[in-house]
XYZ file of C-alpha atoms in Angstrom:
669
model
C -7.985 9.671 27.535
C -8.364 12.987 25.753
C -5.664 13.941 23.249
C -3.580 16.959 24.215
C -2.327 19.427 21.621
C 1.120 20.990 22.056
C 2.053 23.959 19.917
C 5.427 25.599 19.429
C 4.912 27.613 22.632
C 6.062 25.646 25.633
C 3.358 24.092 27.767
C 4.900 25.893 30.766
C 3.070 29.005 29.645
C -0.318 27.415 30.404
C 0.083 28.234 34.069
C 0.557 24.804 35.655
C 3.155 24.175 38.354
C 5.521 22.034 36.298
C 8.834 23.691 35.559
C 9.572 25.133 32.142
C 12.564 22.825 31.768
C 10.362 19.761 32.281
C 7.928 21.012 29.645
C 10.774 21.620 27.242
C 11.974 18.065 27.759
C 8.478 16.641 27.263
C 7.965 18.750 24.138
C 11.228 17.526 22.612
C 10.295 13.937 23.485
C 6.974 14.208 21.619
C 8.579 15.853 18.591
C 11.255 13.156 18.437
C 8.638 10.399 18.676
C 6.674 11.800 15.729
C 9.862 12.261 13.715
C 10.912 8.653 14.376
C 7.483 7.370 13.337
C 7.500 9.501 10.171
C 10.995 8.267 9.283
C 9.778 4.669 9.488
C 6.717 5.434 7.361
C 8.886 7.135 4.757
C 11.202 4.120 4.689
C 8.204 1.814 4.165
C 7.003 4.086 1.359
C 10.383 3.788 -0.395
C 9.623 0.148 -1.171
C 5.822 0.322 -1.203
C 3.830 -1.984 -3.455
C 0.647 -3.974 -3.076
C 0.905 -7.098 -0.956
C 0.748 -10.696 -2.234
C 1.004 -12.015 -5.803
C 3.465 -9.341 -6.849
C 6.774 -10.624 -8.136
C 8.984 -7.626 -7.527
C 11.300 -6.782 -4.659
C 8.996 -4.007 -3.423
C 5.941 -6.256 -3.239
C 7.967 -8.791 -1.264
C 9.077 -6.089 1.182
C 5.578 -4.651 1.654
C 4.115 -8.140 2.107
C 6.760 -8.984 4.696
C 6.281 -5.713 6.609
C 2.518 -6.177 6.539
C 2.731 -9.750 7.878
C 5.320 -8.662 10.449
C 2.885 -5.978 11.618
C 0.411 -8.710 12.589
C 3.048 -10.322 14.790
C 3.976 -7.004 16.436
C 0.356 -6.143 17.238
C -0.325 -9.614 18.693
C 2.831 -9.345 20.817
C 1.751 -5.920 22.078
C -1.636 -7.381 23.028
C 0.123 -10.188 24.881
C -1.455 -12.900 22.727
C 0.082 -16.152 21.532
C 0.627 -16.132 17.760
C -0.114 -19.860 17.575
C -3.534 -19.392 19.156
C -4.667 -16.058 17.690
C -4.978 -14.588 14.226
C -5.097 -10.860 13.555
C -7.536 -9.210 11.153
C -7.066 -5.555 10.196
C -10.362 -3.675 9.897
C -11.832 -0.215 9.708
C -13.825 1.186 12.622
C -17.009 0.365 10.696
C -16.118 -3.186 9.663
C -14.781 -4.306 13.060
C -18.114 -4.268 14.992
C -19.803 -6.269 12.225
C -17.037 -8.874 12.388
C -17.230 -9.020 16.177
C -20.974 -9.687 16.062
C -20.200 -12.983 14.316
C -17.774 -14.044 17.072
C -18.359 -15.666 20.449
C -17.955 -13.455 23.491
C -14.417 -13.784 24.871
C -12.951 -15.170 21.629
C -11.461 -11.885 20.477
C -9.711 -8.690 21.536
C -9.393 -5.349 19.732
C -6.911 -2.513 19.473
C -7.526 0.822 17.708
C -4.818 3.189 16.486
C -6.958 6.226 17.215
C -7.307 5.237 20.887
C -3.604 6.043 21.180
C -3.969 9.414 19.445
C -2.752 8.060 16.091
C -4.886 9.326 13.201
C -4.399 6.184 11.089
C -7.871 4.622 10.944
C -6.645 1.113 11.885
C -8.610 -1.329 14.042
C -6.993 -4.678 14.810
C -9.198 -7.615 15.817
C -7.342 -10.581 17.331
C -9.449 -13.745 17.095
C -8.862 -17.206 18.502
C -8.087 -19.423 15.522
C -10.640 -22.010 16.619
C -13.325 -19.302 16.790
C -13.005 -17.971 13.249
C -16.477 -17.652 11.673
C -17.289 -19.869 8.706
C -19.234 -19.001 5.579
C -19.217 -15.862 3.458
C -17.202 -12.858 4.623
C -18.803 -9.580 5.709
C -17.633 -7.776 2.569
C -16.625 -9.529 -0.643
C -14.248 -8.871 -3.513
C -10.575 -7.977 -3.697
C -8.694 -10.969 -2.273
C -11.502 -12.636 -0.307
C -11.599 -15.675 -2.632
C -9.232 -18.413 -3.762
C -11.305 -19.098 -6.854
C -14.769 -18.251 -8.133
C -17.081 -18.922 -11.039
C -20.250 -17.279 -12.268
C -22.397 -18.658 -9.456
C -19.999 -19.995 -6.805
C -16.979 -18.931 -4.768
C -14.250 -20.683 -2.797
C -13.424 -18.269 0.001
C -9.854 -17.513 1.003
C -8.504 -18.544 4.381
C -8.452 -16.095 7.258
C -7.291 -13.392 7.608
C -7.575 -12.603 3.863
C -11.259 -13.618 3.835
C -12.040 -10.740 6.203
C -9.822 -8.059 4.628
C -11.726 -7.178 1.458
C -9.788 -4.979 -0.929
C -6.357 -3.448 -0.420
C -5.954 -2.463 3.247
C -4.190 0.643 4.544
C -0.808 -1.086 4.313
C 1.384 1.902 5.175
C -0.915 2.996 8.030
C -0.862 -0.541 9.446
C 2.938 -0.685 9.302
C 3.013 2.716 11.036
C 0.660 1.440 13.755
C 2.904 -1.556 14.410
C 5.970 0.699 14.566
C 4.182 3.026 16.989
C 3.356 0.103 19.302
C 7.043 -0.831 19.374
C 7.886 2.791 20.166
C 5.387 2.904 23.045
C 7.506 0.390 24.921
C 10.245 3.016 24.883
C 8.297 6.293 25.021
C 5.178 5.262 26.940
C 1.624 4.530 25.775
C 0.590 8.184 25.948
C 3.313 9.543 23.668
C 1.075 9.955 20.603
C -1.924 11.246 22.558
C -0.141 14.584 22.612
C 0.102 16.159 19.154
C 2.965 18.456 18.283
C 2.236 20.557 15.235
C 2.948 23.714 13.343
C -0.610 24.828 12.704
C -1.465 25.228 9.016
C -4.725 25.840 7.219
C -6.380 23.390 4.837
C -5.655 25.455 1.722
C -1.933 25.585 2.442
C -1.644 21.847 3.103
C -3.535 20.872 -0.043
C -2.507 23.542 -2.557
C 1.008 24.638 -1.591
C 4.126 22.632 -2.423
C 7.627 23.157 -3.773
C 6.419 22.302 -7.296
C 3.811 25.052 -7.343
C 5.566 26.946 -10.214
C 5.163 23.918 -12.517
C 2.223 22.657 -14.551
C 1.663 20.357 -17.515
C 4.505 18.231 -18.828
C 6.995 20.291 -16.817
C 5.264 19.234 -13.598
C 5.315 15.607 -14.738
C 9.098 15.722 -15.207
C 9.685 17.493 -11.871
C 7.308 15.189 -10.005
C 9.294 12.124 -11.098
C 12.251 13.536 -9.177
C 10.048 13.507 -6.064
C 9.109 9.833 -6.399
C 9.640 8.242 -2.993
C 11.901 5.249 -3.508
C 13.384 6.295 -6.850
C 16.914 5.910 -5.448
C 16.426 2.458 -3.942
C 18.668 -0.137 -5.596
C 17.716 -3.829 -5.677
C 19.800 -6.980 -6.295
C 19.635 -8.473 -9.799
C 21.753 -10.752 -11.971
C 23.516 -7.591 -13.191
C 24.221 -6.365 -9.668
C 22.383 -3.549 -7.897
C 19.919 -1.706 -10.142
C 17.116 0.818 -9.718
C 13.795 -0.938 -9.211
C 11.300 -0.729 -12.108
C 7.668 -0.752 -11.001
C 5.357 -2.083 -13.716
C 2.672 -3.067 -11.196
C 0.758 0.202 -10.988
C -2.654 -1.393 -11.535
C -2.222 -3.203 -8.216
C -1.057 -0.103 -6.364
C 0.856 3.060 -7.161
C 3.849 4.538 -5.348
C 3.694 8.100 -4.085
C 5.506 11.423 -4.295
C 6.896 13.793 -1.673
C 4.103 16.423 -2.003
C 1.450 13.734 -1.388
C 3.358 12.354 1.616
C 3.718 15.891 2.984
C -0.052 16.389 2.803
C -0.545 13.162 4.775
C 1.937 13.864 7.553
C 1.001 17.533 7.931
C -2.674 16.630 8.249
C -2.271 14.067 11.033
C -0.429 16.703 13.085
C -3.281 19.194 12.909
C -6.014 19.848 15.492
C -9.453 18.396 14.891
C -11.006 21.533 13.379
C -8.245 21.748 10.732
C -8.545 18.043 9.924
C -12.284 18.440 9.384
C -11.682 21.461 7.136
C -9.251 19.380 5.061
C -11.785 16.548 4.700
C -14.451 19.013 3.548
C -12.018 20.550 1.084
C -11.067 17.154 -0.393
C -14.763 16.408 -0.836
C -15.006 19.617 -2.899
C -11.865 18.715 -4.875
C -13.287 15.271 -5.671
C -16.556 16.823 -6.807
C -14.822 19.338 -9.067
C -12.260 16.982 -10.587
C -14.730 14.151 -11.239
C -17.647 16.188 -12.561
C -19.896 15.445 -9.587
C -21.216 18.767 -8.189
C -22.109 18.553 -4.507
C -25.535 19.971 -5.283
C -26.303 16.764 -7.203
C -24.041 14.079 -5.702
C -23.144 12.713 -2.272
C -19.499 11.843 -1.620
C -18.544 9.278 1.015
C -14.969 8.460 1.967
C -14.274 4.780 2.624
C -11.265 2.490 3.060
C -10.988 1.374 -0.597
C -13.000 0.814 -3.783
C -14.079 -2.636 -2.583
C -15.759 -1.168 0.496
C -17.321 1.536 -1.691
C -18.981 -1.027 -3.976
C -20.047 -3.148 -1.008
C -21.700 -0.040 0.433
C -23.544 0.557 -2.840
C -24.718 -3.074 -2.761
C -25.838 -2.717 0.848
C -27.733 0.459 -0.038
C -29.472 -1.367 -2.874
C -30.564 -4.078 -0.417
C -32.254 -1.383 1.658
C -34.488 -0.235 -1.206
C -38.068 -1.368 -1.776
C -39.049 -2.745 -5.186
C -42.807 -3.079 -5.245
C -44.190 -4.837 -8.310
C -40.890 -5.728 -9.962
C -38.115 -8.311 -9.733
C -34.969 -6.111 -9.782
C -32.031 -7.257 -11.911
C -28.368 -6.200 -11.738
C -26.499 -6.353 -15.045
C -22.716 -6.579 -14.984
C -20.124 -8.090 -17.357
C -17.670 -10.984 -17.568
C -14.847 -8.403 -17.553
C -15.221 -7.232 -13.970
C -12.802 -7.302 -11.065
C -14.181 -9.455 -8.240
C -14.988 -6.287 -6.294
C -17.516 -5.346 -8.977
C -18.971 -8.843 -9.181
C -19.074 -10.604 -5.812
C -20.849 -7.799 -3.867
C -23.771 -7.807 -6.325
C -24.393 -11.494 -5.593
C -25.321 -10.588 -2.009
C -28.019 -7.979 -2.743
C -31.221 -9.293 -1.216
C -34.064 -9.928 -3.655
C -32.024 -9.061 -6.751
C -31.081 -11.255 -9.701
C -27.617 -10.984 -11.276
C -26.970 -11.405 -15.008
C -23.840 -10.755 -17.069
C -23.143 -9.248 -20.453
C -20.568 -11.176 -22.521
C -17.386 -9.449 -23.664
C -14.910 -10.173 -26.433
C -11.367 -11.312 -25.723
C -10.379 -7.719 -26.451
C -12.355 -6.778 -23.343
C -15.123 -4.926 -25.178
C -18.834 -5.468 -24.994
C -21.233 -4.728 -27.830
C -23.270 -1.577 -27.167
C -26.040 -2.813 -29.440
C -26.222 -6.025 -27.403
C -26.378 -3.948 -24.223
C -29.219 -1.902 -25.681
C -31.072 -5.055 -26.733
C -30.870 -6.392 -23.179
C -32.031 -3.130 -21.635
C -34.868 -2.872 -24.138
C -36.031 -6.452 -23.663
C -36.152 -6.113 -19.862
C -37.190 -2.493 -19.332
C -39.158 -1.503 -22.424
C -40.597 -4.581 -24.088
C -41.084 -6.501 -20.792
C -40.015 -9.816 -22.304
C -38.957 -11.162 -18.897
C -42.159 -10.744 -16.940
C -41.679 -8.531 -13.881
C -37.880 -8.525 -14.164
C -36.356 -5.073 -14.701
C -32.700 -4.137 -15.016
C -32.310 -1.705 -12.165
C -28.534 -1.309 -12.070
C -25.768 -1.586 -14.661
C -22.345 -2.219 -13.046
C -19.284 -1.832 -15.296
C -15.566 -1.157 -14.965
C -14.187 2.141 -16.188
C -11.071 0.274 -17.310
C -10.204 -3.418 -17.090
C -7.455 -4.370 -14.650
C -6.590 -7.339 -16.916
C -6.707 -5.887 -20.437
C -6.709 -2.121 -19.896
C -9.907 -1.824 -21.932
C -11.987 1.334 -21.515
C -15.582 0.870 -22.593
C -17.450 4.001 -23.743
C -18.930 5.424 -20.558
C -20.908 8.328 -22.105
C -22.623 5.940 -24.522
C -23.285 3.431 -21.737
C -24.627 6.173 -19.482
C -26.964 7.412 -22.205
C -28.381 3.897 -22.712
C -28.848 3.383 -18.979
C -30.753 6.656 -18.668
C -32.862 5.953 -21.751
C -34.072 2.626 -20.357
C -34.450 3.668 -16.729
C -31.443 1.906 -15.197
C -28.788 3.370 -12.925
C -25.087 3.135 -13.791
C -22.285 2.395 -11.330
C -18.694 2.569 -12.556
C -15.794 0.806 -10.868
C -13.228 3.508 -11.650
C -10.348 2.043 -9.639
C -8.279 1.612 -12.826
C -9.465 4.807 -14.509
C -9.099 7.829 -12.203
C -5.293 7.992 -12.455
C -5.316 7.717 -16.261
C -8.332 9.437 -17.822
C -10.486 12.490 -17.201
C -13.891 11.584 -15.739
C -17.041 13.699 -15.846
C -19.785 11.857 -13.997
C -22.574 14.264 -14.784
C -21.757 14.551 -18.484
C -21.413 10.760 -18.791
C -24.654 9.914 -17.003
C -22.858 8.048 -14.198
C -24.971 7.575 -11.078
C -22.355 5.969 -8.817
C -18.555 5.963 -8.966
C -16.103 3.997 -6.807
C -12.304 4.189 -6.674
C -9.280 3.818 -4.383
C -6.631 6.370 -3.477
C -3.904 3.706 -3.456
C -4.228 3.461 -7.260
C -4.034 7.272 -7.549
C -0.561 7.764 -5.995
C -1.933 8.156 -2.450
C -1.413 4.773 -0.724
C -2.753 5.607 2.723
C -5.979 3.624 2.969
C -8.751 5.765 1.500
C -11.506 5.039 -1.000
C -14.394 7.043 -2.423
C -18.034 6.360 -3.211
C -19.856 9.073 -5.142
C -23.602 8.675 -5.672
C -26.296 10.806 -7.203
C -28.398 12.349 -4.432
C -31.271 10.171 -3.323
C -29.627 6.874 -4.319
C -27.936 6.022 -1.021
C -30.326 4.386 1.442
C -28.771 4.381 4.893
C -30.208 5.390 8.234
C -28.742 8.398 10.007
C -26.780 6.247 12.475
C -25.320 4.037 9.737
C -24.337 7.055 7.664
C -22.723 8.622 10.712
C -20.698 5.441 11.293
C -19.590 5.280 7.632
C -18.335 8.864 7.747
C -16.731 8.554 11.184
C -14.889 5.388 10.160
C -13.307 7.006 7.101
C -12.519 10.227 8.934
C -10.390 8.340 11.453
C -7.834 8.464 8.624
C -7.722 12.192 7.740
C -4.193 11.938 6.359
C -5.320 9.371 3.799
C -8.113 11.685 2.649
C -5.707 14.647 2.449
C -3.230 12.579 0.401
C -5.999 11.685 -2.053
C -6.955 15.335 -2.453
C -3.357 16.328 -3.084
C -2.885 13.538 -5.637
C -6.018 14.564 -7.547
C -4.810 18.161 -7.649
C -1.392 17.113 -8.978
C -2.891 14.899 -11.704
C -5.114 17.723 -12.854
C -2.206 20.169 -12.844
C -0.258 17.785 -15.091
C -3.320 17.414 -17.330
C -4.913 14.136 -18.382
C -4.003 14.822 -22.009
C -0.305 14.723 -21.063
C -0.806 11.647 -18.871
C -2.652 9.809 -21.638
C -0.048 10.699 -24.260
C 2.837 9.609 -22.037
C 1.245 6.257 -21.158
C 0.279 5.617 -24.784
C 3.892 6.050 -25.886
C 5.159 3.534 -23.351
C 2.356 1.016 -23.886
C 2.552 1.156 -27.666
C 6.355 0.853 -27.594
C 6.134 -2.186 -25.323
C 3.337 -3.951 -27.194
C 4.832 -3.485 -30.653
C 8.089 -5.069 -29.492
C 6.393 -7.804 -27.463
C 4.283 -8.774 -30.474
C 7.493 -9.772 -32.263
C 8.813 -12.079 -29.529
C 8.345 -15.759 -30.507
C 5.999 -17.610 -28.176
C 4.666 -14.455 -26.527
C 0.907 -13.985 -26.713
C -0.616 -10.573 -25.983
C -4.153 -10.379 -24.638
C -6.614 -7.626 -25.491
C -6.634 -4.956 -28.183
C -3.357 -4.704 -30.082
C -1.694 -1.626 -31.599
C -1.140 -1.612 -35.324
C 2.153 0.055 -36.215
C 1.956 3.482 -34.583
C -1.818 3.447 -34.072
C -2.616 2.891 -30.418
C -6.141 1.777 -29.447
C -7.990 4.818 -28.114
C -9.969 2.641 -25.707
C -6.960 1.323 -23.755
C -4.942 2.443 -20.738
C -1.387 1.283 -19.975
C -2.154 -2.317 -18.995
C -0.723 -5.321 -20.862
C -1.621 -8.944 -20.137
C 0.460 -11.666 -21.779
C 1.614 -15.302 -21.739
C 4.912 -16.890 -22.761
C 4.584 -20.324 -24.339
C 5.543 -23.202 -22.036
C 6.411 -20.801 -19.215
C 4.222 -20.321 -16.151
C 3.329 -16.728 -15.365
C 4.874 -16.984 -11.889
C 8.199 -18.084 -13.430
C 8.164 -15.264 -15.979
C 7.394 -12.707 -13.274
C 10.125 -14.078 -11.027
C 12.743 -13.925 -13.767
C 11.813 -10.338 -14.631
C 12.388 -9.425 -10.992
C 15.681 -11.257 -10.560
C 17.137 -10.330 -13.942
C 15.908 -6.795 -14.490
C 14.673 -5.601 -11.096
C 11.204 -5.386 -12.668
C 8.056 -5.729 -10.584
C 4.931 -7.078 -12.314
C 1.866 -9.070 -11.218
C 0.786 -12.559 -12.155
C -2.130 -14.903 -11.564
C -5.881 -14.437 -11.912
C -5.703 -10.741 -10.938
C -8.982 -10.903 -8.943
C -10.799 -11.248 -12.284
C -11.307 -14.999 -12.604
C -14.178 -14.929 -15.114
C -12.336 -13.058 -17.862
C -9.071 -14.926 -17.154
C -10.833 -18.274 -17.657
C -12.395 -16.970 -20.865
C -8.987 -15.877 -22.173
C -7.592 -19.313 -21.301
C -10.450 -21.012 -23.152
C -11.635 -22.932 -20.104
C -14.382 -25.508 -20.693
C -16.910 -26.358 -17.947
C -14.994 -29.610 -17.362
C -11.677 -27.764 -16.934
C -13.283 -25.350 -14.488
C -14.647 -28.296 -12.497
C -11.203 -29.926 -12.430
C -9.551 -26.681 -11.369
C -11.998 -26.411 -8.508
C -11.336 -30.007 -7.466
C -7.548 -29.593 -7.583
C -7.681 -26.450 -5.432
C -9.764 -28.273 -2.835
C -7.254 -31.143 -2.728
C -4.192 -28.842 -2.767
C -5.394 -25.616 -1.096
C -1.938 -23.980 -1.103
C -1.743 -24.179 -4.902
C -1.268 -20.855 -6.674
C -3.423 -20.439 -9.774
C -1.224 -19.305 -12.643
C -3.362 -17.015 -14.792
C -1.385 -14.490 -16.855
C 1.429 -11.982 -16.393
C 0.461 -8.310 -16.281
C 2.399 -5.111 -16.879
C 0.855 -1.785 -15.889
C 2.347 1.667 -16.329
C 2.160 4.867 -14.292
C 3.252 8.464 -14.691
C 6.624 7.729 -13.069
C 7.630 5.128 -15.669
C 9.926 5.926 -18.602
C 10.585 4.566 -22.077
C 14.077 3.568 -20.922
C 12.439 1.238 -18.395
C 10.327 -0.221 -21.213
C 13.536 -0.908 -23.155
C 14.907 -2.874 -20.195
C 11.674 -4.857 -20.020
C 11.819 -5.839 -23.698
C 15.441 -6.913 -23.452
C 14.691 -9.179 -20.507
C 11.552 -10.635 -22.070
C 13.511 -11.601 -25.173
C 16.110 -13.395 -23.093
C 13.459 -15.176 -20.998
C 11.733 -16.224 -24.228
C 15.009 -17.721 -25.445
C 15.603 -15.315 -28.321
C 19.287 -15.410 -29.282
C 21.241 -12.376 -30.411
C 21.009 -13.431 -34.079
C 17.247 -13.974 -33.883
C 16.418 -10.767 -32.052
C 14.699 -8.186 -34.184
C 13.516 -4.676 -33.607
C 15.017 -1.760 -31.769
C 16.403 -3.495 -28.715
C 19.627 -5.493 -28.627
C 19.958 -8.611 -26.491
C 22.787 -8.826 -23.931
C 25.653 -11.235 -24.343
C 25.922 -14.535 -22.476
C 28.465 -13.046 -20.039
C 26.141 -10.191 -19.203
C 23.236 -12.582 -18.736
C 25.025 -14.685 -16.118
C 26.918 -12.016 -14.192
C 25.260 -13.168 -10.929
C 23.477 -16.546 -10.851
C 19.747 -16.317 -10.193
C 20.117 -18.706 -7.263
C 22.356 -16.187 -5.529
C 20.025 -13.304 -6.427
C 17.136 -15.168 -4.765
C 19.103 -15.212 -1.522
C 20.100 -11.570 -1.966
C 16.420 -10.640 -2.300
C 15.666 -12.413 0.995
C 18.478 -10.433 2.624
C 17.186 -7.218 1.007
C 13.733 -7.815 2.549
C 15.253 -8.439 5.994
C 17.364 -5.297 5.692
C 14.275 -3.205 4.882
C 12.463 -4.727 7.872
C 15.318 -3.627 10.123
C 15.230 -0.113 8.684
C 11.480 0.183 9.337
C 11.040 -1.625 12.650
C 14.564 -1.564 14.074
């Protein structure tokens, strides 16, 4: 059914025979439906965080809402939850998944078929018909555990949902299905909008008079969810999000760009998408005359696309080699294992997360210049812009220069970098760049793949499908464009300085806590490592990372992440794993598949965080570590015993469960 557009003028003026009063009623009904849906999305955004493995209240809420969305969609489809499992896909990924399924074993539902510009496709599959083997796309949550040459795949549905999905869009889709029972299935096929042009949506906002550090301060006031209080042992407190490397919250101007875009007619939406492509090119140093820019669902899909493109190339006379590092996130490791006809090798890194540039040059020279490995040639160098475990930033211009000198292409996983540092692809010799909007304060299910012209090898039909799939989510693309504009208006020098202050303050104090071990490069007095973003990985002696993370949440309302952080190779190196220990770990996980691997605890800072929040963190860490008031040193005082036990943690655990249920009611009713 074709979508109808309703403007401010009443539909009665179109000349049909329906009375003006009926049109007025219908118009009001449509407006109210959109307002109700937007209210629910905003409420979900107030407690948004990445799903699974996060310890904080917000991660628990988002995980619950996401899982609840599966149930709502299955109920809408009239399917038994015990017999079917729901997988959320993009329009591009869904057909590939369905090809691996038996006819009649699945059913699908698309948000855009109902007029909802959310880019969500739900595939309900009979549990006994789930395909075995490797998933369609790999990386980002598709494994339980992996080593250098093997992987234990996660259970469905996680195995088929590579990377962070469009969590907010999926929650909105589920809410809309509930609303259709009340308003009718056609309610969102008619779009009510106040028509705006692309420039106004992307460039205008109430903070337009501000730039630089002034904009940073004003933008914090527009943080969605900044007034949400969560239960802790000290009573209700403002939530502190130190899990920005997993996913970032968002701000009112970014949300406005999303919601205004989905209300626009098709020609305006296309103009917005084109404009965001230009913004991405300008802000990332990738002129459209020299680079192609594809929108995707997340960085994981972007890297999988690059790997697929590489598989489509011909390599006459050589054995192509992909060189990556031990440091990488699984999304910049697992996809390269699937490239047909290519060999994968890895560059070692130090426990600081740095690799030796001279060692890199020696490898490139031995393969591509001195031909010491027969017909093997390093064709692609795949590195992270910044480590999601250690915050390490390797020197991209120097790496790019070496890659160019020895005839290799360079792809950078910039998921952890775009929100924190200025990137100039052309000046740095970067051939491909991948990142996700949900780590750039635009959590609406969009990713980006930028590639130097001539490097993407897809047929016209495949390229058309890639673009069409991403463009089913125009609001997500608009939100990304708005977020990039805001970051550039603040200035990366201000962002870097702010995050350095917080990270240095935290690390200097943490270094003095008995039993606490910091991973990665350490600050010395006031000197902060220039090659580090605001990510801190640490362990507390004799305390599991999950327990530390849980206590930070219950005591201080602090959200962090724990575990292997989708970077198992570097985590095992930091833990000093021997081959025997790795074998035992693999055996134990097979015997006890529900076991959570502990890994480390990670803090990660964003532009919304403050030094006051860091002070709260340090105080709580000292108490968790068992530092008494007399033993505590440094700037931060430790609370008294009475303050520590104001509300027992056992009661707070129950209060958090009630908090999650309350947020579910607010979103879904």
